[in-house]
Each structure stands twice: as structure tokens, then as C-alpha cells.
Amino acid sequence: MAIFMTRSIPLLLLLGAMLGIAACDSPTRPSSGPQLPPPPAVEGDTVTTESGLRYIEIEEGEGTPAARGHEVRVAYTLWLEDGTGIEQGTIPWFTLGSANLIQGFTEGIVGMREGGRRRLLVPPELGYGAQGSGAVPPDASLIFDVELLERRTRSQ
């Protein structure tokens, strides 16, 4: 019994530390679940790209448009097409075109300006496709509201 207690104390401490870290709020940690309200109505012209991505410019922003190879920092909210909230959060700096993000998301950021906001309407083939991912079912169309917080060229 003493051996069990001696070995289990470090494991319990490690488990407690892991749970404490997981419970900490972080601006980059996404929140998810049914507490997210459905996507708000937005107005504007819908632009359809060659790939089939559709987006609505909610607010244009200022400065140089983001392009592939630029580093960006974005805030986002993700819903399924039926309005089910999936998650929201902030993605720290990543390079457009080289990050491991879905194609429709990165394509939708190209051309945005700092402070700009867009509604992205991502078809399944530009999202998670037939396999889905986590709370996103297979062949799901996605809705993202994205705000470009900052943009910089890689040399900045």
C-alpha cells in the first residue's frame, strides 16, 4: 500500500497540474460549444472566387492587403451552415499559404486589410471535406467570421 501511495502522489500532482493548465483562459485558446450564438446577419455583396469560396466584405479595414507569404494574426468564429456554433478564438502569427489550415480559410484572408472583417462561406471541398474533423461532420459547409488583427511581411 505504501508503494502505491508513493507512486500515485506524483501522478496525482501531474494530473492536477495538467488540469490547472487546461483550465487557464488564453486569448488563443478556442472556445466551443452550444454557447455560441448563431451567426449574425451581415449585409454586402457576395464575392465568389474561382475555387468556389464565397465571402462578404463586412468591413474593409486599412493598409496593405494581405497576400500569400505575409504573416497575419486573426480572430475568428466558426459555425456550421445550420448555425451551430463550433468555436471561436484567435490564431497567432502564421504565414498565409504555408500554415496547416483549411484552404477556404487561408484563401478568404488573402486581400483583407488590418481591421477588416469578412464572412467566409466555405464549401466542403475547401473545408474538412468528406472526412470532417472533430465537431465538423463530413461534407459540411462552414461559415467563418474573420477579423484581420495584424499583417506584416516576413522581413518586418
Backbone as numpy.savetxt, mean C-alpha at the origin, in Angstrom:
# Nx Ny Nz CAx CAy CAz Cx Cy Cz
10.91 -30.82 36.69 10.09 -29.63 36.69 10.95 -28.38 36.69
12.04 -28.38 37.45 12.92 -27.22 37.52 13.56 -26.95 36.17
13.91 -27.98 35.41 14.49 -27.80 34.08 13.47 -27.17 33.16
12.24 -27.61 33.20 11.18 -27.05 32.37 11.01 -25.56 32.68
10.95 -25.21 33.95 10.77 -23.81 34.35 11.94 -22.96 33.91
13.15 -23.47 34.05 14.34 -22.70 33.68 14.36 -22.44 32.18
14.01 -23.42 31.40 14.01 -23.27 29.95 12.82 -22.46 29.46
11.72 -22.54 30.14 10.53 -21.85 29.66 10.55 -20.36 29.96
11.27 -19.92 30.97 11.32 -18.49 31.31 11.91 -17.68 30.16
13.08 -18.07 29.59 13.58 -17.30 28.44 12.62 -17.32 27.25
11.96 -18.45 27.05 11.00 -18.52 25.94 9.82 -17.59 26.19
9.34 -17.55 27.43 8.23 -16.66 27.76 8.65 -15.20 27.63
9.87 -14.87 28.04 10.37 -13.50 27.88 10.45 -13.12 26.41
10.97 -14.05 25.59 11.07 -13.80 24.15 9.68 -13.61 23.54
8.74 -14.47 23.90 7.37 -14.36 23.40 6.76 -13.02 23.82
6.95 -12.63 25.08 6.43 -11.35 25.56 7.02 -10.18 24.80
8.33 -10.23 24.54 8.98 -9.15 23.80 8.44 -9.07 22.38
8.24 -10.24 21.75 7.71 -10.26 20.38 6.30 -9.69 20.34
5.47 -10.04 21.31 4.11 -9.51 21.35 4.13 -8.01 21.61
5.03 -7.54 22.45 5.14 -6.12 22.73 5.54 -5.34 21.50
6.50 -5.87 20.73 6.92 -5.21 19.49 5.78 -5.20 18.49
5.08 -6.31 18.38 3.97 -6.39 17.41 2.86 -5.42 17.75
2.70 -5.09 19.04 1.62 -4.21 19.45 1.95 -2.73 19.27
3.23 -2.41 19.05 3.63 -1.00 18.91 3.04 -0.41 17.64
2.53 0.82 17.75 2.05 1.51 16.56 3.23 2.07 15.81
3.20 1.98 14.51 4.24 2.52 13.65 3.58 3.16 12.47
4.08 4.30 11.99 3.43 4.94 10.86 3.53 4.12 9.58
4.43 3.13 9.55 4.55 2.33 8.35 3.83 0.99 8.46
3.33 0.67 9.66 2.63 -0.59 9.83 1.20 -0.45 9.33
0.80 -1.28 8.34 -0.56 -1.14 7.84 -1.59 -1.58 8.87
-2.74 -0.94 8.83 -3.87 -1.41 9.62 -4.85 -2.03 8.65
-5.58 -2.99 9.11 -6.48 -3.68 8.19 -7.75 -4.08 8.91
-8.68 -4.56 8.12 -9.88 -5.12 8.69 -11.12 -4.31 8.42
-12.22 -4.76 9.02 -13.52 -4.16 8.74 -13.68 -2.75 9.30
-12.74 -2.26 10.13 -12.89 -0.92 10.67 -12.66 0.15 9.60
-12.11 -0.20 8.46 -11.91 0.78 7.40 -13.26 1.09 6.75
-13.60 2.36 6.62 -14.85 2.71 5.94 -14.71 2.43 4.44
-15.81 2.31 3.74 -15.74 2.09 2.29 -15.09 3.30 1.61
-14.62 3.13 0.39 -13.95 4.25 -0.29 -14.91 5.42 -0.48
-14.44 6.63 -0.18 -15.30 7.80 -0.39 -15.50 8.07 -1.87
-16.59 8.71 -2.20 -16.83 9.09 -3.60 -15.80 10.13 -4.02
-15.31 10.02 -5.24 -14.37 11.00 -5.78 -14.89 11.48 -7.13
-14.51 12.69 -7.48 -14.92 13.25 -8.77 -13.69 13.48 -9.63
-13.88 13.38 -10.91 -12.80 13.63 -11.85 -12.90 12.70 -13.03
-12.11 13.00 -14.03 -12.08 12.16 -15.23 -11.30 10.89 -14.95
-11.80 9.78 -15.48 -11.09 8.51 -15.36 -10.17 8.35 -16.55
-8.88 8.14 -16.26 -7.87 7.91 -17.29 -7.61 6.42 -17.35
-7.58 5.85 -18.55 -7.26 4.44 -18.72 -5.93 4.34 -19.44
-4.98 3.62 -18.83 -3.66 3.46 -19.43 -3.68 2.30 -20.42
-2.61 2.18 -21.17 -2.49 1.12 -22.17 -2.60 -0.26 -21.54
-2.13 -0.41 -20.30 -2.15 -1.71 -19.63 -3.53 -2.09 -19.10
-4.43 -1.10 -19.00 -5.76 -1.36 -18.46 -5.97 -0.77 -17.07
-4.93 -0.18 -16.49 -5.09 0.52 -15.21 -5.96 1.75 -15.44
-6.86 2.01 -14.51 -7.67 3.23 -14.55 -7.36 4.04 -13.31
-7.32 5.35 -13.45 -7.11 6.20 -12.28 -7.86 7.51 -12.43
-8.14 8.10 -11.28 -8.79 9.41 -11.20 -7.86 10.32 -10.41
-7.49 11.44 -10.99 -6.66 12.43 -10.31 -7.55 13.18 -9.34
-7.34 12.98 -8.04 -8.15 13.65 -7.02 -7.57 15.03 -6.72
-6.26 15.08 -6.59 -5.55 16.33 -6.33 -4.21 16.23 -7.05
-3.86 17.26 -7.83 -2.68 17.15 -8.68 -1.35 17.21 -7.94
-1.22 17.99 -6.91 0.06 18.13 -6.23 0.95 19.12 -6.95
2.20 19.22 -6.50 3.13 20.20 -7.06 4.48 19.57 -7.31
5.25 20.21 -8.17 6.62 19.79 -8.41 6.76 18.86 -9.60
7.90 18.22 -9.66 8.25 17.32 -10.77 7.47 16.02 -10.65
6.90 15.54 -11.75 6.18 14.26 -11.70 7.13 13.09 -11.38
6.63 12.14 -10.62 7.39 10.93 -10.31 7.55 10.09 -11.58
8.73 9.52 -11.74 9.02 8.68 -12.91 9.74 7.43 -12.44
9.77 6.41 -13.30 10.50 5.19 -12.97 11.94 5.57 -12.63
12.46 4.95 -11.58 13.81 5.26 -11.11 13.83 6.29 -10.00
12.75 7.06 -9.83 12.68 8.00 -8.71 12.34 7.23 -7.44
12.80 7.76 -6.32 12.42 7.20 -5.03 11.21 7.97 -4.53
10.23 7.25 -3.99 9.00 7.87 -3.53 8.61 7.31 -2.17
7.81 8.09 -1.47 7.21 7.67 -0.20 5.73 7.97 -0.34
4.87 6.97 -0.08 3.44 7.12 -0.30 2.62 6.64 0.89
1.43 7.22 1.02 0.41 6.74 1.95 -0.69 6.14 1.07
-1.33 5.11 1.56 -2.35 4.44 0.74 -3.44 3.83 1.60
-4.59 3.60 0.97 -5.66 2.78 1.53 -6.09 1.83 0.42
-6.31 0.58 0.77 -6.68 -0.46 -0.20 -8.03 -1.04 0.16
-8.91 -1.13 -0.86 -10.20 -1.78 -0.73 -10.38 -2.78 -1.87
-11.23 -3.76 -1.64 -11.70 -4.60 -2.73 -12.75 -3.81 -3.50
-13.08 -4.26 -4.68 -14.06 -3.57 -5.53 -15.42 -3.42 -4.85
-15.77 -4.37 -3.96 -17.06 -4.30 -3.27 -17.06 -3.33 -2.08
-15.90 -2.66 -1.84 -15.81 -1.69 -0.76 -15.25 -2.23 0.54
-14.93 -3.52 0.57 -14.33 -4.11 1.76 -12.94 -3.53 1.98
-12.72 -2.94 3.16 -11.41 -2.38 3.49 -10.40 -3.47 3.76
-9.23 -3.38 3.13 -8.17 -4.37 3.32 -7.07 -3.83 4.23
-6.49 -2.68 3.89 -5.45 -2.10 4.74 -5.15 -0.67 4.35
-4.49 0.02 5.25 -3.99 1.35 4.95 -2.68 1.52 5.68
-1.81 2.35 5.12 -0.51 2.54 5.74 0.34 3.49 4.91
1.60 3.51 5.25 2.59 4.33 4.56 3.70 3.41 4.11
4.13 3.56 2.87 5.27 2.79 2.38 6.47 3.73 2.40
7.51 3.37 3.16 8.70 4.23 3.18 9.38 4.23 1.82
10.42 4.96 1.68 11.09 5.14 0.39 11.27 3.84 -0.38
10.86 3.86 -1.64 11.13 2.75 -2.56 11.34 3.34 -3.94
12.01 2.60 -4.79 12.31 3.06 -6.14 11.22 2.58 -7.08
10.59 3.52 -7.78 9.53 3.16 -8.73 10.11 2.27 -9.83
9.48 1.13 -10.03 9.90 0.21 -11.07 10.82 -0.89 -10.60
11.36 -0.78 -9.37 12.25 -1.84 -8.91 11.78 -2.48 -7.62
10.76 -1.92 -6.99 10.26 -2.48 -5.74 9.37 -3.69 -6.03
9.21 -4.54 -5.05 8.40 -5.74 -5.17 6.94 -5.41 -4.82
6.33 -4.56 -5.64 4.94 -4.15 -5.46 4.15 -4.53 -6.70
2.82 -4.61 -6.56 2.03 -5.00 -7.72 2.14 -3.94 -8.82
2.06 -4.40 -10.05 2.26 -3.54 -11.21 1.30 -2.36 -11.26
0.03 -2.59 -10.96 -0.96 -1.52 -11.03 -0.69 -0.41 -10.02
-0.13 -0.76 -8.87 0.19 0.23 -7.85 1.33 1.12 -8.31
2.44 0.52 -8.74 3.59 1.32 -9.16 3.29 2.12 -10.42
2.58 1.52 -11.36 2.21 2.24 -12.58 1.33 3.45 -12.26
0.46 3.31 -11.28 -0.44 4.39 -10.90 0.26 5.56 -10.22
1.42 5.34 -9.67 2.18 6.41 -9.01 2.98 7.23 -10.02
3.39 6.59 -11.11 4.16 7.30 -12.13 3.34 8.50 -12.62
3.97 9.66 -12.65 3.29 10.88 -13.10 2.69 11.70 -11.99
2.61 11.14 -10.77 2.07 11.91 -9.65 3.10 12.94 -9.19
2.60 14.00 -8.56 3.45 15.05 -8.00 3.29 15.04 -6.48
4.30 15.55 -5.78 4.25 15.59 -4.31 2.97 16.27 -3.84
2.32 15.65 -2.87 1.06 16.18 -2.36 -0.14 15.74 -3.18
0.11 15.10 -4.32 -0.97 14.64 -5.19 -1.65 13.41 -4.64
-2.92 13.26 -5.00 -3.70 12.10 -4.58 -4.41 11.52 -5.79
-4.42 10.19 -5.88 -5.10 9.48 -6.97 -5.90 8.31 -6.41
-6.99 8.02 -7.12 -7.74 6.79 -6.92 -7.31 5.85 -8.05
-6.74 4.71 -7.70 -6.32 3.71 -8.67 -7.35 2.59 -8.71
-7.78 2.22 -9.90 -8.71 1.11 -10.11 -7.92 0.03 -10.84
-7.49 -0.97 -10.07 -6.53 -1.95 -10.55 -7.23 -3.25 -10.92
-7.16 -3.65 -12.20 -7.76 -4.94 -12.58 -6.91 -6.09 -12.04
-7.49 -7.29 -11.93 -6.77 -8.43 -11.34 -5.41 -8.70 -11.98
-5.32 -8.56 -13.29 -4.05 -8.88 -13.97 -2.93 -7.90 -13.63
-3.27 -6.73 -13.08 -2.25 -5.77 -12.63 -2.15 -5.76 -11.11
-2.92 -6.66 -10.46 -2.93 -6.76 -9.00 -2.33 -8.09 -8.57
-3.11 -8.86 -7.83 -2.62 -10.14 -7.31 -3.03 -11.32 -8.17
-3.77 -11.06 -9.26 -4.09 -12.10 -10.23 -4.89 -13.26 -9.70
-4.73 -14.39 -10.36 -5.51 -15.59 -10.04 -5.14 -16.19 -8.69
-3.95 -15.88 -8.18 -3.55 -16.48 -6.90 -4.06 -15.70 -5.69
-4.37 -14.40 -5.84 -4.76 -13.60 -4.69 -3.59 -13.46 -3.72
-3.83 -12.85 -2.57 -2.77 -12.70 -1.57 -3.40 -12.29 -0.24
-3.24 -13.09 0.78 -3.78 -12.76 2.10 -5.27 -12.51 2.04
-5.71 -11.31 2.42 -7.13 -10.96 2.44 -7.68 -10.65 1.06
-6.82 -10.59 0.05 -7.27 -10.32 -1.32 -7.56 -11.65 -2.01
-8.82 -11.89 -2.38 -9.16 -13.16 -3.01 -8.63 -13.24 -4.45
-8.59 -14.43 -5.03 -8.17 -14.57 -6.42 -9.04 -13.72 -7.36
-8.41 -13.20 -8.40 -9.08 -12.44 -9.46 -9.84 -11.21 -8.94
-9.32 -10.58 -7.91 -9.99 -9.40 -7.33 -9.53 -8.12 -8.01
-10.49 -7.26 -8.32 -10.17 -5.89 -8.73 -9.97 -5.08 -7.46
-9.00 -4.16 -7.48 -8.62 -3.42 -6.29 -8.84 -1.92 -6.47
-9.09 -1.26 -5.36 -9.20 0.20 -5.33 -8.16 0.71 -4.34
-7.29 1.58 -4.81 -6.31 2.23 -3.94 -6.54 3.72 -3.95
-6.52 4.36 -2.81 -6.34 5.80 -2.73 -4.90 6.00 -2.32
-4.15 6.75 -3.13 -2.72 6.92 -2.92 -2.40 8.40 -2.82
-1.54 8.76 -1.89 -1.02 10.12 -1.79 0.50 10.05 -1.89
1.07 10.82 -2.81 2.52 10.89 -2.94 3.03 11.89 -1.91
3.67 11.38 -0.88 4.15 12.23 0.21 5.45 12.95 -0.17
6.36 12.22 -0.78 7.65 12.80 -1.19 8.18 12.06 -2.41
9.00 12.79 -3.19 9.64 12.22 -4.37 11.05 12.78 -4.43
12.00 11.92 -4.80 13.36 12.39 -5.00 14.03 11.51 -6.05
15.01 12.10 -6.72 15.80 11.29 -7.65 16.82 10.54 -6.82
17.34 9.48 -7.33 18.24 8.62 -6.56 19.50 9.35 -6.12
19.89 10.42 -6.81 21.12 11.14 -6.44 20.89 12.15 -5.31
19.64 12.41 -4.93 19.36 13.41 -3.88 19.66 12.85 -2.50
